[in-house]
Amino acid sequence: MVIVPATTGQMGVLPGHVATIAELKPGVLSVHEGNETTKYFVSSGFVFIHANSFADIIAVEAVPLDQIDANLVQKGLVEFTQKLSSATTDLEKAEAQIGIDVHSALNSALTG
Amino acid sequence: MASNAAVPFWRAAGMTYITYSNICANLVRNCLKEPYKTEALTREKVHFSISKWTDGKPEKPTIRSDSPED
């Protein structure tokens, strides 16, 4: 079974899942095989679940959780929270909000 | 027919999906441990050549090479 971080929430995918295309938000992708679980952090992207029980994950960046540096995540979270409060244009606010979303997701991936 | 999901905040601010996705990827790359971080920064590099076409003929191409600091 695979759990993917869809924008609509965590989605569990088992063989026989109905064919679906879902947009992913920054978050943890976990692959459960027997008793083993492998976790990756995906930056964003899509999951294509095909009718023949194959699923494709399309992401620009997908990293194993142990490659993430917790200090950099904390620093980034603080930096973007600060940027949001000093942002003026819509675009700056959106960029700061993206920074906060990604860093909070990284943070919960490391602590969850 | 009403849409069943609100427009995401980045699209409401005028950003396209590809811009959003690339920003997310850059943020994740910047939070990696070494040596993964240096490998990731090489993935950000782009190197391409552009030529404008006028009257069915290409003009002189320019080479664009971005460094990862954008």
Short mmCIF file of N, CA and C in Angstrom, two decimals:
data_model
loop_
_atom_site.label_atom_id
_atom_site.label_comp_id
_atom_site.label_asym_id
_atom_site.label_seq_id
_atom_site.Cartn_x
_atom_site.Cartn_y
_atom_site.Cartn_z
N MET A 1 0.84 -1.20 0.00
CA MET A 1 0.00 0.00 0.00
C MET A 1 0.88 1.25 0.00
N VAL A 2 0.39 2.27 -0.64
CA VAL A 2 1.14 3.53 -0.69
C VAL A 2 0.24 4.63 -0.15
N ILE A 3 0.80 5.50 0.67
CA ILE A 3 0.03 6.65 1.14
C ILE A 3 0.63 7.89 0.50
N VAL A 4 -0.20 8.63 -0.24
CA VAL A 4 0.31 9.80 -0.96
C VAL A 4 -0.28 11.07 -0.36
N PRO A 5 0.50 12.16 -0.34
CA PRO A 5 0.00 13.41 0.23
C PRO A 5 -0.76 14.23 -0.82
N ALA A 6 -2.02 13.88 -1.06
CA ALA A 6 -2.79 14.62 -2.06
C ALA A 6 -3.25 15.96 -1.48
N THR A 7 -3.58 16.90 -2.37
CA THR A 7 -4.04 18.21 -1.88
C THR A 7 -5.33 18.06 -1.11
N THR A 8 -6.10 16.99 -1.38
CA THR A 8 -7.35 16.76 -0.67
C THR A 8 -7.13 15.96 0.61
N GLY A 9 -5.87 15.66 0.95
CA GLY A 9 -5.61 14.90 2.17
C GLY A 9 -4.79 13.65 1.88
N GLN A 10 -4.40 12.94 2.95
CA GLN A 10 -3.62 11.70 2.76
C GLN A 10 -4.51 10.67 2.07
N MET A 11 -3.95 10.05 1.04
CA MET A 11 -4.75 9.11 0.26
C MET A 11 -4.05 7.76 0.26
N GLY A 12 -4.74 6.71 0.67
CA GLY A 12 -4.17 5.37 0.65
C GLY A 12 -4.49 4.71 -0.67
N VAL A 13 -3.49 4.06 -1.27
CA VAL A 13 -3.68 3.42 -2.57
C VAL A 13 -3.35 1.94 -2.43
N LEU A 14 -4.31 1.08 -2.72
CA LEU A 14 -4.10 -0.36 -2.69
C LEU A 14 -4.28 -0.89 -4.11
N PRO A 15 -3.82 -2.12 -4.38
CA PRO A 15 -4.09 -2.69 -5.71
C PRO A 15 -5.59 -2.74 -5.93
N GLY A 16 -6.01 -2.40 -7.13
CA GLY A 16 -7.44 -2.39 -7.42
C GLY A 16 -8.07 -1.03 -7.22
N HIS A 17 -7.25 -0.05 -6.83
CA HIS A 17 -7.78 1.31 -6.65
C HIS A 17 -8.35 1.80 -7.98
N VAL A 18 -9.43 2.58 -7.90
CA VAL A 18 -10.02 3.14 -9.11
C VAL A 18 -9.02 4.07 -9.77
N ALA A 19 -9.05 4.12 -11.09
CA ALA A 19 -8.09 4.96 -11.82
C ALA A 19 -8.33 6.42 -11.42
N THR A 20 -7.25 7.09 -11.02
CA THR A 20 -7.37 8.44 -10.47
C THR A 20 -6.15 9.25 -10.86
N ILE A 21 -6.33 10.54 -11.03
CA ILE A 21 -5.20 11.46 -11.11
C ILE A 21 -5.39 12.42 -9.96
N ALA A 22 -4.36 12.57 -9.13
CA ALA A 22 -4.50 13.48 -8.00
C ALA A 22 -3.29 14.41 -7.95
N GLU A 23 -3.55 15.67 -7.56
CA GLU A 23 -2.45 16.61 -7.39
C GLU A 23 -1.88 16.42 -5.99
N LEU A 24 -0.56 16.48 -5.88
CA LEU A 24 0.07 16.29 -4.58
C LEU A 24 0.47 17.61 -3.97
N LYS A 25 0.43 17.68 -2.66
CA LYS A 25 0.99 18.84 -1.96
C LYS A 25 2.31 18.41 -1.33
N PRO A 26 3.15 19.36 -0.92
CA PRO A 26 4.43 18.97 -0.30
C PRO A 26 4.14 18.10 0.92
N GLY A 27 4.74 16.90 0.96
CA GLY A 27 4.44 16.02 2.08
C GLY A 27 5.12 14.68 1.92
N VAL A 28 4.77 13.77 2.82
CA VAL A 28 5.45 12.47 2.89
C VAL A 28 4.70 11.43 2.09
N LEU A 29 5.47 10.70 1.28
CA LEU A 29 4.94 9.58 0.53
C LEU A 29 5.45 8.34 1.23
N SER A 30 4.58 7.46 1.70
CA SER A 30 5.10 6.25 2.35
C SER A 30 4.67 5.00 1.62
N VAL A 31 5.66 4.13 1.38
CA VAL A 31 5.44 2.90 0.65
C VAL A 31 5.51 1.76 1.65
N HIS A 32 4.39 1.05 1.84
CA HIS A 32 4.35 -0.04 2.81
C HIS A 32 4.39 -1.35 2.07
N GLU A 33 5.49 -2.12 2.30
CA GLU A 33 5.60 -3.41 1.63
C GLU A 33 5.80 -4.47 2.69
N GLY A 34 4.79 -5.27 2.96
CA GLY A 34 4.91 -6.26 4.02
C GLY A 34 5.03 -5.52 5.33
N ASN A 35 6.14 -5.75 6.04
CA ASN A 35 6.32 -5.03 7.30
C ASN A 35 7.23 -3.83 7.16
N GLU A 36 7.72 -3.58 5.93
CA GLU A 36 8.67 -2.49 5.77
C GLU A 36 7.99 -1.26 5.22
N THR A 37 8.44 -0.09 5.69
CA THR A 37 7.92 1.17 5.17
C THR A 37 9.08 2.02 4.70
N THR A 38 8.97 2.54 3.49
CA THR A 38 9.99 3.48 3.02
C THR A 38 9.29 4.82 2.84
N LYS A 39 9.90 5.88 3.37
CA LYS A 39 9.24 7.19 3.30
C LYS A 39 10.07 8.14 2.46
N TYR A 40 9.39 8.95 1.66
CA TYR A 40 10.04 9.98 0.87
C TYR A 40 9.29 11.27 1.07
N PHE A 41 10.02 12.40 0.95
CA PHE A 41 9.33 13.68 0.96
C PHE A 41 9.22 14.15 -0.48
N VAL A 42 8.00 14.42 -0.97
CA VAL A 42 7.86 14.94 -2.33
C VAL A 42 7.54 16.42 -2.27
N SER A 43 8.17 17.19 -3.20
CA SER A 43 8.02 18.64 -3.13
C SER A 43 6.66 19.09 -3.65
N SER A 44 6.08 18.37 -4.58
CA SER A 44 4.75 18.66 -5.14
C SER A 44 4.67 17.77 -6.36
N GLY A 45 3.56 17.73 -7.04
CA GLY A 45 3.50 16.90 -8.25
C GLY A 45 2.15 16.24 -8.39
N PHE A 46 2.16 15.07 -9.02
CA PHE A 46 0.90 14.37 -9.28
C PHE A 46 1.07 12.88 -9.03
N VAL A 47 -0.03 12.20 -8.77
CA VAL A 47 -0.02 10.75 -8.74
C VAL A 47 -1.05 10.28 -9.77
N PHE A 48 -0.61 9.38 -10.65
CA PHE A 48 -1.50 8.79 -11.64
C PHE A 48 -1.73 7.35 -11.23
N ILE A 49 -2.95 7.00 -10.88
CA ILE A 49 -3.25 5.61 -10.53
C ILE A 49 -3.98 5.03 -11.73
N HIS A 50 -3.37 3.96 -12.28
CA HIS A 50 -3.94 3.38 -13.49
C HIS A 50 -4.88 2.24 -13.15
N ALA A 51 -5.70 1.84 -14.13
CA ALA A 51 -6.71 0.81 -13.86
C ALA A 51 -6.07 -0.55 -13.64
N ASN A 52 -4.81 -0.73 -14.07
CA ASN A 52 -4.18 -2.05 -13.93
C ASN A 52 -3.37 -2.14 -12.64
N SER A 53 -3.72 -1.34 -11.63
CA SER A 53 -3.05 -1.37 -10.33
C SER A 53 -1.61 -0.90 -10.36
N PHE A 54 -1.26 -0.10 -11.32
CA PHE A 54 0.04 0.56 -11.33
C PHE A 54 -0.19 2.02 -10.96
N ALA A 55 0.75 2.59 -10.22
CA ALA A 55 0.64 4.02 -9.90
C ALA A 55 1.94 4.69 -10.24
N ASP A 56 1.87 5.89 -10.81
CA ASP A 56 3.06 6.68 -11.10
C ASP A 56 3.05 7.91 -10.23
N ILE A 57 4.21 8.21 -9.64
CA ILE A 57 4.33 9.46 -8.89
C ILE A 57 5.21 10.38 -9.72
N ILE A 58 4.70 11.57 -10.01
CA ILE A 58 5.49 12.54 -10.77
C ILE A 58 5.81 13.68 -9.81
N ALA A 59 7.11 13.88 -9.56
CA ALA A 59 7.50 14.95 -8.65
C ALA A 59 8.81 15.53 -9.13
N VAL A 60 9.01 16.82 -8.91
CA VAL A 60 10.30 17.41 -9.29
C VAL A 60 11.38 16.92 -8.32
N GLU A 61 11.04 16.92 -7.03
CA GLU A 61 12.01 16.45 -6.03
C GLU A 61 11.32 15.45 -5.11
N ALA A 62 11.94 14.31 -4.92
CA ALA A 62 11.44 13.34 -3.94
C ALA A 62 12.67 12.81 -3.23
N VAL A 63 12.78 13.07 -1.92
CA VAL A 63 13.99 12.70 -1.20
C VAL A 63 13.65 11.80 -0.02
N PRO A 64 14.54 10.82 0.29
CA PRO A 64 14.33 10.04 1.50
C PRO A 64 14.41 10.98 2.70
N LEU A 65 13.64 10.70 3.75
CA LEU A 65 13.57 11.63 4.87
C LEU A 65 14.91 11.87 5.54
N ASP A 66 15.81 10.85 5.50
CA ASP A 66 17.07 11.06 6.21
C ASP A 66 18.03 11.99 5.48
N GLN A 67 17.65 12.48 4.30
CA GLN A 67 18.51 13.45 3.62
C GLN A 67 18.15 14.88 3.99
N ILE A 68 17.11 15.04 4.84
CA ILE A 68 16.65 16.39 5.16
C ILE A 68 17.35 16.87 6.42
N ASP A 69 17.80 18.12 6.40
CA ASP A 69 18.51 18.71 7.54
C ASP A 69 17.52 19.51 8.40
N ALA A 70 17.32 19.07 9.64
CA ALA A 70 16.29 19.67 10.49
C ALA A 70 16.58 21.14 10.80
N ASN A 71 17.87 21.48 10.97
CA ASN A 71 18.19 22.88 11.29
C ASN A 71 17.82 23.81 10.16
N LEU A 72 18.11 23.37 8.91
CA LEU A 72 17.79 24.23 7.77
C LEU A 72 16.27 24.40 7.65
N VAL A 73 15.53 23.34 8.01
CA VAL A 73 14.07 23.43 7.94
C VAL A 73 13.57 24.47 8.94
N GLN A 74 14.10 24.43 10.17
CA GLN A 74 13.67 25.40 11.18
C GLN A 74 14.00 26.81 10.76
N LYS A 75 15.24 26.99 10.25
CA LYS A 75 15.65 28.33 9.82
C LYS A 75 14.74 28.83 8.72
N GLY A 76 14.43 27.95 7.77
CA GLY A 76 13.58 28.34 6.65
C GLY A 76 12.18 28.73 7.12
N LEU A 77 11.65 27.98 8.10
CA LEU A 77 10.31 28.26 8.60
C LEU A 77 10.27 29.66 9.22
N VAL A 78 11.29 29.95 10.04
CA VAL A 78 11.35 31.27 10.68
C VAL A 78 11.48 32.36 9.62
N GLU A 79 12.37 32.11 8.63
CA GLU A 79 12.61 33.12 7.59
C GLU A 79 11.34 33.43 6.81
N PHE A 80 10.58 32.39 6.42
CA PHE A 80 9.40 32.65 5.60
C PHE A 80 8.24 33.20 6.42
N THR A 81 8.15 32.83 7.70
CA THR A 81 7.10 33.44 8.53
C THR A 81 7.36 34.93 8.62
N GLN A 82 8.66 35.28 8.71
CA GLN A 82 9.01 36.70 8.78
C GLN A 82 8.72 37.37 7.45
N LYS A 83 9.00 36.67 6.34
CA LYS A 83 8.76 37.27 5.02
C LYS A 83 7.28 37.51 4.80
N LEU A 84 6.43 36.63 5.34
CA LEU A 84 5.00 36.81 5.12
C LEU A 84 4.53 38.09 5.79
N SER A 85 5.05 38.37 6.99
CA SER A 85 4.57 39.57 7.67
C SER A 85 5.09 40.83 7.02
N SER A 86 6.24 40.73 6.27
CA SER A 86 6.74 41.95 5.64
C SER A 86 6.40 42.00 4.15
N ALA A 87 5.57 41.04 3.67
CA ALA A 87 5.27 41.01 2.23
C ALA A 87 4.21 42.05 1.90
N THR A 88 4.37 42.66 0.70
CA THR A 88 3.40 43.68 0.29
C THR A 88 2.55 43.20 -0.87
N THR A 89 3.19 42.81 -1.99
CA THR A 89 2.38 42.43 -3.15
C THR A 89 1.80 41.04 -2.94
N ASP A 90 0.76 40.74 -3.74
CA ASP A 90 0.12 39.41 -3.70
C ASP A 90 1.14 38.33 -3.99
N LEU A 91 2.04 38.62 -4.97
CA LEU A 91 3.01 37.62 -5.37
C LEU A 91 3.97 37.30 -4.22
N GLU A 92 4.43 38.37 -3.53
CA GLU A 92 5.34 38.15 -2.40
C GLU A 92 4.65 37.34 -1.31
N LYS A 93 3.37 37.67 -1.08
CA LYS A 93 2.64 36.95 -0.04
C LYS A 93 2.52 35.49 -0.43
N ALA A 94 2.22 35.23 -1.72
CA ALA A 94 2.07 33.85 -2.17
C ALA A 94 3.38 33.10 -2.01
N GLU A 95 4.49 33.74 -2.39
CA GLU A 95 5.80 33.08 -2.27
C GLU A 95 6.12 32.78 -0.82
N ALA A 96 5.83 33.73 0.07
CA ALA A 96 6.11 33.50 1.48
C ALA A 96 5.22 32.37 2.02
N GLN A 97 3.96 32.37 1.58
CA GLN A 97 3.04 31.31 2.04
C GLN A 97 3.51 29.95 1.56
N ILE A 98 4.01 29.87 0.32
CA ILE A 98 4.53 28.61 -0.19
C ILE A 98 5.70 28.17 0.68
N GLY A 99 6.58 29.13 1.02
CA GLY A 99 7.73 28.82 1.87
C GLY A 99 7.28 28.24 3.20
N ILE A 100 6.25 28.86 3.79
CA ILE A 100 5.76 28.37 5.08
C ILE A 100 5.17 26.97 4.93
N ASP A 101 4.37 26.77 3.87
CA ASP A 101 3.74 25.46 3.68
C ASP A 101 4.78 24.36 3.52
N VAL A 102 5.78 24.62 2.66
CA VAL A 102 6.78 23.59 2.39
C VAL A 102 7.59 23.29 3.65
N HIS A 103 8.02 24.35 4.36
CA HIS A 103 8.84 24.11 5.55
C HIS A 103 8.05 23.46 6.67
N SER A 104 6.76 23.81 6.82
CA SER A 104 5.97 23.12 7.86
C SER A 104 5.80 21.66 7.49
N ALA A 105 5.61 21.37 6.20
CA ALA A 105 5.46 19.98 5.79
C ALA A 105 6.76 19.22 6.03
N LEU A 106 7.90 19.86 5.74
CA LEU A 106 9.20 19.23 6.01
C LEU A 106 9.34 18.96 7.49
N ASN A 107 8.95 19.95 8.30
CA ASN A 107 9.04 19.81 9.75
C ASN A 107 8.21 18.64 10.24
N SER A 108 6.94 18.55 9.80
CA SER A 108 6.12 17.44 10.29
C SER A 108 6.60 16.11 9.74
N ALA A 109 7.25 16.13 8.57
CA ALA A 109 7.80 14.88 8.05
C ALA A 109 8.90 14.38 8.96
N LEU A 110 9.72 15.32 9.48
CA LEU A 110 10.83 14.91 10.33
C LEU A 110 10.37 14.52 11.73
N THR A 111 9.33 15.19 12.22
CA THR A 111 8.92 14.93 13.60
C THR A 111 7.80 13.90 13.67
N GLY A 112 7.06 13.70 12.58
CA GLY A 112 5.89 12.80 12.61
C GLY A 112 6.25 11.33 12.54
N MET B 1 -22.14 24.95 -13.59
CA MET B 1 -21.71 23.90 -12.65
C MET B 1 -20.62 24.47 -11.76
N ALA B 2 -20.81 24.43 -10.46
CA ALA B 2 -19.83 25.03 -9.55
C ALA B 2 -18.60 24.13 -9.45
N SER B 3 -17.42 24.75 -9.28
CA SER B 3 -16.20 23.94 -9.08
C SER B 3 -16.22 23.41 -7.65
N ASN B 4 -15.67 22.22 -7.46
CA ASN B 4 -15.74 21.64 -6.13
C ASN B 4 -14.48 21.87 -5.32
N ALA B 5 -13.59 22.80 -5.77
CA ALA B 5 -12.42 23.13 -4.96
C ALA B 5 -12.13 24.60 -5.16
N ALA B 6 -11.72 25.29 -4.09
CA ALA B 6 -11.38 26.70 -4.23
C ALA B 6 -10.10 26.82 -5.05
N VAL B 7 -9.93 27.97 -5.70
CA VAL B 7 -8.70 28.20 -6.45
C VAL B 7 -7.55 28.26 -5.45
N PRO B 8 -6.42 27.60 -5.70
CA PRO B 8 -5.31 27.67 -4.74
C PRO B 8 -4.76 29.09 -4.64
N PHE B 9 -4.19 29.43 -3.46
CA PHE B 9 -3.80 30.82 -3.22
C PHE B 9 -2.75 31.30 -4.23
N TRP B 10 -1.88 30.38 -4.70
CA TRP B 10 -0.83 30.82 -5.60
C TRP B 10 -1.40 31.17 -6.98
N ARG B 11 -2.46 30.45 -7.38
CA ARG B 11 -3.06 30.78 -8.67
C ARG B 11 -3.84 32.09 -8.55
N ALA B 12 -4.42 32.29 -7.40
CA ALA B 12 -5.15 33.55 -7.19
C ALA B 12 -4.19 34.73 -7.23
N ALA B 13 -2.92 34.51 -6.86
CA ALA B 13 -1.93 35.59 -6.90
C ALA B 13 -1.28 35.71 -8.26
N GLY B 14 -1.75 34.93 -9.25
CA GLY B 14 -1.23 35.07 -10.60
C GLY B 14 -0.09 34.13 -10.95
N MET B 15 0.20 33.17 -10.08
CA MET B 15 1.32 32.25 -10.36
C MET B 15 0.81 31.03 -11.10
N THR B 16 1.64 30.47 -11.99
CA THR B 16 1.23 29.25 -12.69
C THR B 16 1.67 28.04 -11.88
N TYR B 17 1.13 26.86 -12.22
CA TYR B 17 1.49 25.66 -11.48
C TYR B 17 2.97 25.36 -11.59
N ILE B 18 3.53 25.57 -12.79
CA ILE B 18 4.93 25.19 -12.99
C ILE B 18 5.85 26.06 -12.12
N THR B 19 5.50 27.35 -11.99
CA THR B 19 6.29 28.23 -11.12
C THR B 19 6.18 27.74 -9.68
N TYR B 20 4.95 27.44 -9.24
CA TYR B 20 4.72 26.96 -7.88
C TYR B 20 5.53 25.70 -7.63
N SER B 21 5.47 24.74 -8.55
CA SER B 21 6.15 23.47 -8.35
C SER B 21 7.66 23.66 -8.29
N ASN B 22 8.19 24.55 -9.14
CA ASN B 22 9.64 24.78 -9.12
C ASN B 22 10.08 25.48 -7.84
N ILE B 23 9.26 26.40 -7.34
CA ILE B 23 9.60 27.04 -6.06
C ILE B 23 9.63 26.00 -4.96
N CYS B 24 8.62 25.14 -4.90
CA CYS B 24 8.59 24.08 -3.87
C CYS B 24 9.84 23.21 -3.97
N ALA B 25 10.21 22.83 -5.19
CA ALA B 25 11.37 21.97 -5.36
C ALA B 25 12.65 22.66 -4.89
N ASN B 26 12.79 23.96 -5.22
CA ASN B 26 13.98 24.69 -4.77
C ASN B 26 14.06 24.77 -3.26
N LEU B 27 12.89 25.00 -2.61
CA LEU B 27 12.89 25.09 -1.15
C LEU B 27 13.32 23.76 -0.54
N VAL B 28 12.81 22.64 -1.10
CA VAL B 28 13.18 21.34 -0.56
C VAL B 28 14.68 21.10 -0.75
N ARG B 29 15.21 21.45 -1.94
CA ARG B 29 16.63 21.24 -2.20
C ARG B 29 17.50 22.00 -1.21
N ASN B 30 17.06 23.21 -0.84
CA ASN B 30 17.85 24.01 0.07
C ASN B 30 17.84 23.49 1.50
N CYS B 31 16.97 22.52 1.79
CA CYS B 31 16.89 21.97 3.14
C CYS B 31 17.56 20.62 3.25
N LEU B 32 18.38 20.26 2.26
CA LEU B 32 18.99 18.94 2.30
C LEU B 32 20.33 18.99 3.04
N LYS B 33 20.75 17.79 3.54
CA LYS B 33 22.08 17.70 4.15
C LYS B 33 23.11 17.58 3.05
N GLU B 34 24.35 17.96 3.38
CA GLU B 34 25.43 17.65 2.45
C GLU B 34 25.65 16.16 2.47
N PRO B 35 26.13 15.46 1.46
CA PRO B 35 26.49 15.93 0.13
C PRO B 35 25.29 16.02 -0.81
N TYR B 36 24.09 15.65 -0.31
CA TYR B 36 22.93 15.65 -1.20
C TYR B 36 22.61 17.04 -1.71
N LYS B 37 22.94 18.03 -0.90
CA LYS B 37 22.59 19.40 -1.29
C LYS B 37 23.37 19.84 -2.52
N THR B 38 24.67 19.55 -2.55
CA THR B 38 25.46 19.97 -3.71
C THR B 38 25.02 19.22 -4.95
N GLU B 39 24.66 17.93 -4.80
CA GLU B 39 24.15 17.20 -5.97
C GLU B 39 22.85 17.83 -6.44
N ALA B 40 22.02 18.23 -5.49
CA ALA B 40 20.72 18.78 -5.87
C ALA B 40 20.90 20.11 -6.58
N LEU B 41 21.87 20.92 -6.15
CA LEU B 41 22.05 22.21 -6.79
C LEU B 41 22.45 22.04 -8.26
N THR B 42 23.16 20.94 -8.58
CA THR B 42 23.49 20.74 -9.99
C THR B 42 22.22 20.46 -10.80
N ARG B 43 21.19 19.89 -10.15
CA ARG B 43 19.95 19.63 -10.87
C ARG B 43 19.21 20.91 -11.21
N GLU B 44 19.52 21.99 -10.51
CA GLU B 44 18.80 23.23 -10.77
C GLU B 44 19.34 23.97 -11.97
N LYS B 45 20.56 23.61 -12.40
CA LYS B 45 21.17 24.38 -13.47
C LYS B 45 20.43 24.16 -14.78
N VAL B 46 20.24 25.25 -15.53
CA VAL B 46 19.70 25.12 -16.88
C VAL B 46 20.67 25.77 -17.84
N HIS B 47 20.66 25.28 -19.05
CA HIS B 47 21.57 25.81 -20.06
C HIS B 47 20.87 25.62 -21.39
N PHE B 48 20.45 26.72 -22.01
CA PHE B 48 19.74 26.54 -23.27
C PHE B 48 20.03 27.69 -24.21
N SER B 49 19.69 27.46 -25.46
CA SER B 49 19.95 28.46 -26.49
C SER B 49 18.61 28.87 -27.09
N ILE B 50 18.41 30.16 -27.26
CA ILE B 50 17.14 30.68 -27.79
C ILE B 50 17.40 31.43 -29.08
N SER B 51 16.59 31.22 -30.10
CA SER B 51 16.65 32.17 -31.21
C SER B 51 15.25 32.60 -31.60
N LYS B 52 15.09 33.89 -31.81
CA LYS B 52 13.81 34.42 -32.28
C LYS B 52 13.72 34.21 -33.78
N TRP B 53 12.53 33.96 -34.26
CA TRP B 53 12.33 33.80 -35.69
C TRP B 53 11.56 34.99 -36.23
N THR B 54 12.05 35.56 -37.35
CA THR B 54 11.28 36.61 -38.04
C THR B 54 11.29 36.27 -39.52
N ASP B 55 10.14 36.50 -40.18
CA ASP B 55 10.04 36.23 -41.62
C ASP B 55 10.48 34.82 -41.97
N GLY B 56 10.20 33.85 -41.11
CA GLY B 56 10.55 32.48 -41.43
C GLY B 56 12.02 32.15 -41.31
N LYS B 57 12.82 33.07 -40.75
CA LYS B 57 14.25 32.78 -40.62
C LYS B 57 14.68 33.01 -39.17
N PRO B 58 15.55 32.14 -38.67
CA PRO B 58 15.99 32.37 -37.29
C PRO B 58 17.04 33.47 -37.23
N GLU B 59 16.94 34.28 -36.19
CA GLU B 59 18.00 35.26 -35.95
C GLU B 59 19.12 34.58 -35.15
N LYS B 60 20.16 35.37 -34.86
CA LYS B 60 21.30 34.78 -34.14
C LYS B 60 20.86 34.25 -32.77
N PRO B 61 21.21 33.02 -32.44
CA PRO B 61 20.76 32.46 -31.15
C PRO B 61 21.55 33.04 -29.98
N THR B 62 20.89 33.17 -28.83
CA THR B 62 21.60 33.57 -27.61
C THR B 62 21.60 32.37 -26.67
N ILE B 63 22.69 32.24 -25.93
CA ILE B 63 22.78 31.13 -24.98
C ILE B 63 22.41 31.65 -23.60
N ARG B 64 21.49 30.98 -22.93
CA ARG B 64 21.12 31.39 -21.58
C ARG B 64 21.58 30.30 -20.63
N SER B 65 22.31 30.72 -19.64
CA SER B 65 22.78 29.74 -18.68
C SER B 65 22.45 30.27 -17.30
N ASP B 66 21.53 29.62 -16.62
CA ASP B 66 21.13 30.11 -15.29
C ASP B 66 21.96 29.44 -14.22
N SER B 67 22.31 30.21 -13.21
CA SER B 67 22.95 29.58 -12.06
C SER B 67 21.84 29.29 -11.06
N PRO B 68 22.06 28.36 -10.14
CA PRO B 68 20.97 27.97 -9.24
C PRO B 68 20.48 29.05 -8.31
N GLU B 69 21.26 30.15 -8.17
CA GLU B 69 20.75 31.20 -7.28
C GLU B 69 19.64 31.98 -7.94
N ASP B 70 19.29 31.59 -9.15
CA ASP B 70 18.22 32.23 -9.90
C ASP B 70 18.64 33.62 -10.31
#
